[in-house]
Tab-separated table of C-alpha atoms in Angstrom:
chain	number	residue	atom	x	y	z
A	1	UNK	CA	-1.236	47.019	-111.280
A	2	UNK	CA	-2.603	43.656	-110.347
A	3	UNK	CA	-3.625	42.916	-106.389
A	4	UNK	CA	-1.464	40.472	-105.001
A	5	UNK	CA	-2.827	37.457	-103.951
A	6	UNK	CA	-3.489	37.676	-99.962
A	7	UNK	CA	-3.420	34.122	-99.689
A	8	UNK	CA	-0.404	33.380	-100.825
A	9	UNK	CA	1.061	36.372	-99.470
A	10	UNK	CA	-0.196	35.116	-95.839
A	11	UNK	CA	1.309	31.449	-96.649
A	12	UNK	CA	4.404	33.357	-97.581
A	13	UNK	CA	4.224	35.566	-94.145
A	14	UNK	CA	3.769	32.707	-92.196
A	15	UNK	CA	6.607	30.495	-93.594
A	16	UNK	CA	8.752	32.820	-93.389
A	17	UNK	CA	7.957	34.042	-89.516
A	18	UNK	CA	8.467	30.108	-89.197
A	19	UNK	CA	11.954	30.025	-90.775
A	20	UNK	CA	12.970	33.377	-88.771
A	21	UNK	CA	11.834	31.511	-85.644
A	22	UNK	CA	14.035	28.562	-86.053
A	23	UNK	CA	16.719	30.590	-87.244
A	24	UNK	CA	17.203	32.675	-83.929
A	25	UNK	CA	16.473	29.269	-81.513
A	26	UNK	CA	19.688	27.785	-83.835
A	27	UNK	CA	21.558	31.017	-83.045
A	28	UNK	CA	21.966	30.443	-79.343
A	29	UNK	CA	23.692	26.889	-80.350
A	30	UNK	CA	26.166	28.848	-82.314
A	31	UNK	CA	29.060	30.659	-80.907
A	32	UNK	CA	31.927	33.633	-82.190
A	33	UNK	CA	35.225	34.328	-80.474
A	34	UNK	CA	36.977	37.194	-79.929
A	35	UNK	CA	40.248	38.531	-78.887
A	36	UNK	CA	42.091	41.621	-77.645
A	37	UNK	CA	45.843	42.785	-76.461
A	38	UNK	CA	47.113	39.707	-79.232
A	39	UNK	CA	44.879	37.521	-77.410
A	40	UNK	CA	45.608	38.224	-74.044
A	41	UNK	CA	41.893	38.062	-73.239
A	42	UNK	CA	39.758	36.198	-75.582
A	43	UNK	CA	35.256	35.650	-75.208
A	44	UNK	CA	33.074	33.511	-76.400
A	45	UNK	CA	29.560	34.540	-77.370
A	46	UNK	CA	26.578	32.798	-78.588
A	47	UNK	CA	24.812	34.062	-81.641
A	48	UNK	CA	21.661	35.522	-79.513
A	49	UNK	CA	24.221	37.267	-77.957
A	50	UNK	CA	24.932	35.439	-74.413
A	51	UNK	CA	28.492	35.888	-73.206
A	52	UNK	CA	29.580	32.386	-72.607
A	53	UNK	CA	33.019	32.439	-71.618
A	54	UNK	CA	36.323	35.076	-71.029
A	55	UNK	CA	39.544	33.543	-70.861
A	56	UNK	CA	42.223	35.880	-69.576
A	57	UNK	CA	45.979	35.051	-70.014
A	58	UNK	CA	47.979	34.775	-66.855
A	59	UNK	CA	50.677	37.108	-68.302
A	60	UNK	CA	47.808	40.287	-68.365
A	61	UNK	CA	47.471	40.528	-65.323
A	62	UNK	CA	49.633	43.160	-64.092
A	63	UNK	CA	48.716	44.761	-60.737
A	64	UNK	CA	50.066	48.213	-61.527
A	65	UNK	CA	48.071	48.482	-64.692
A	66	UNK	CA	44.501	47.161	-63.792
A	67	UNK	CA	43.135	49.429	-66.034
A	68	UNK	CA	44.988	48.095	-69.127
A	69	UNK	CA	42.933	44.570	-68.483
A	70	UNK	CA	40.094	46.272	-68.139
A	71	UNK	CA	40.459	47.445	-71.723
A	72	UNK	CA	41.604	44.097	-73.192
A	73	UNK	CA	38.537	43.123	-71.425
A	74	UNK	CA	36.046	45.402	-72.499
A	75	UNK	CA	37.207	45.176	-76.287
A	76	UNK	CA	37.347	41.520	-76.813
A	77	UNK	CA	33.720	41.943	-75.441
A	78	UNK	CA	32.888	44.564	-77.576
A	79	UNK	CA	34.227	42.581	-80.842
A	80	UNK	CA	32.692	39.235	-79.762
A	81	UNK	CA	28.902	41.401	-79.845
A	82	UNK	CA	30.027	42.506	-82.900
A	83	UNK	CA	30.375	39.436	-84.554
A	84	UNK	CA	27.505	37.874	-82.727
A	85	UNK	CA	25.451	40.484	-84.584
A	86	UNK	CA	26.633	40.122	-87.746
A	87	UNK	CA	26.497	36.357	-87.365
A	88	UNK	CA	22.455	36.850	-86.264
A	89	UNK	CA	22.009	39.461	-89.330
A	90	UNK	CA	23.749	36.700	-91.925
A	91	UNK	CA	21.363	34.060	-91.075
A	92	UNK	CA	18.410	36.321	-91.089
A	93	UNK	CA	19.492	38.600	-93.758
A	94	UNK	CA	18.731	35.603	-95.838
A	95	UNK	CA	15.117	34.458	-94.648
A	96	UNK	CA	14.508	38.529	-95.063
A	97	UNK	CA	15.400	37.931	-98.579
A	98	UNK	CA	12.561	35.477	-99.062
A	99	UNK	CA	10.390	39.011	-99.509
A	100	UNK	CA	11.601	39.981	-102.686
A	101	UNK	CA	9.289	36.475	-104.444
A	102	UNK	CA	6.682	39.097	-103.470
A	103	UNK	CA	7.411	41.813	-105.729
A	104	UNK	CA	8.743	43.524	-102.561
A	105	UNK	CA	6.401	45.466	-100.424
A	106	UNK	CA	5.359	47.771	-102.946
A	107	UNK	CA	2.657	45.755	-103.766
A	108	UNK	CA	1.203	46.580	-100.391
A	109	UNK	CA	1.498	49.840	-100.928
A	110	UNK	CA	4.310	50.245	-98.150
């Protein structure tokens, strides 16, 4: 099996560390929202996963049933992470990809 060729391998490394780089500064400029209870409560939450915002509809709030709020709340949250993540793994998913020009890491033994 032939050697790969370090240098090029490095120059590969080292554009793609650069590409991963700019790709998670752009994720905190990019946002995903997310709902619960028919969007009763709806978040907002940056692709490095910041919560920027929870909007909760007048007409949820019900004093005898706090705890129903609380798990509008809490999923909306939970889904808005979600997507956040899968948002983050799209855009480096891709850049990830850039591996595979290198005959994989096989030829590194790994």
């Amino acid at each position: 099996m032939p050697q790969p060729n370090m240098q090029q391998l490095l120059k590969q490394a080292q554009k793609m560390q650069e590409e991963m780089l700019a790709a998670q500064d752009s994720l905190k400029d990019e946002t995903v929202e997310a709902s619960a209870g028919g969007g009763m409560v709806t978040v907002q939450v940056t692709g490095d996963l910041v919560l920027k915002s929870i909007k909760i509809d007048p007409e949820a709030v019900d004093p005898e049933d706090v705890e129903l709020l609380s798990d509008m709340v809490l999923a909306a949250v939970n889904e808005g992470l979600r997507a956040a993540q899968e948002l983050a793994a799209a855009k480096m998913g891709g850049i990830a990809g850039g591996l595979g020009g290198l005959g994989g890491l096989g030829g590194l033994g790994l």
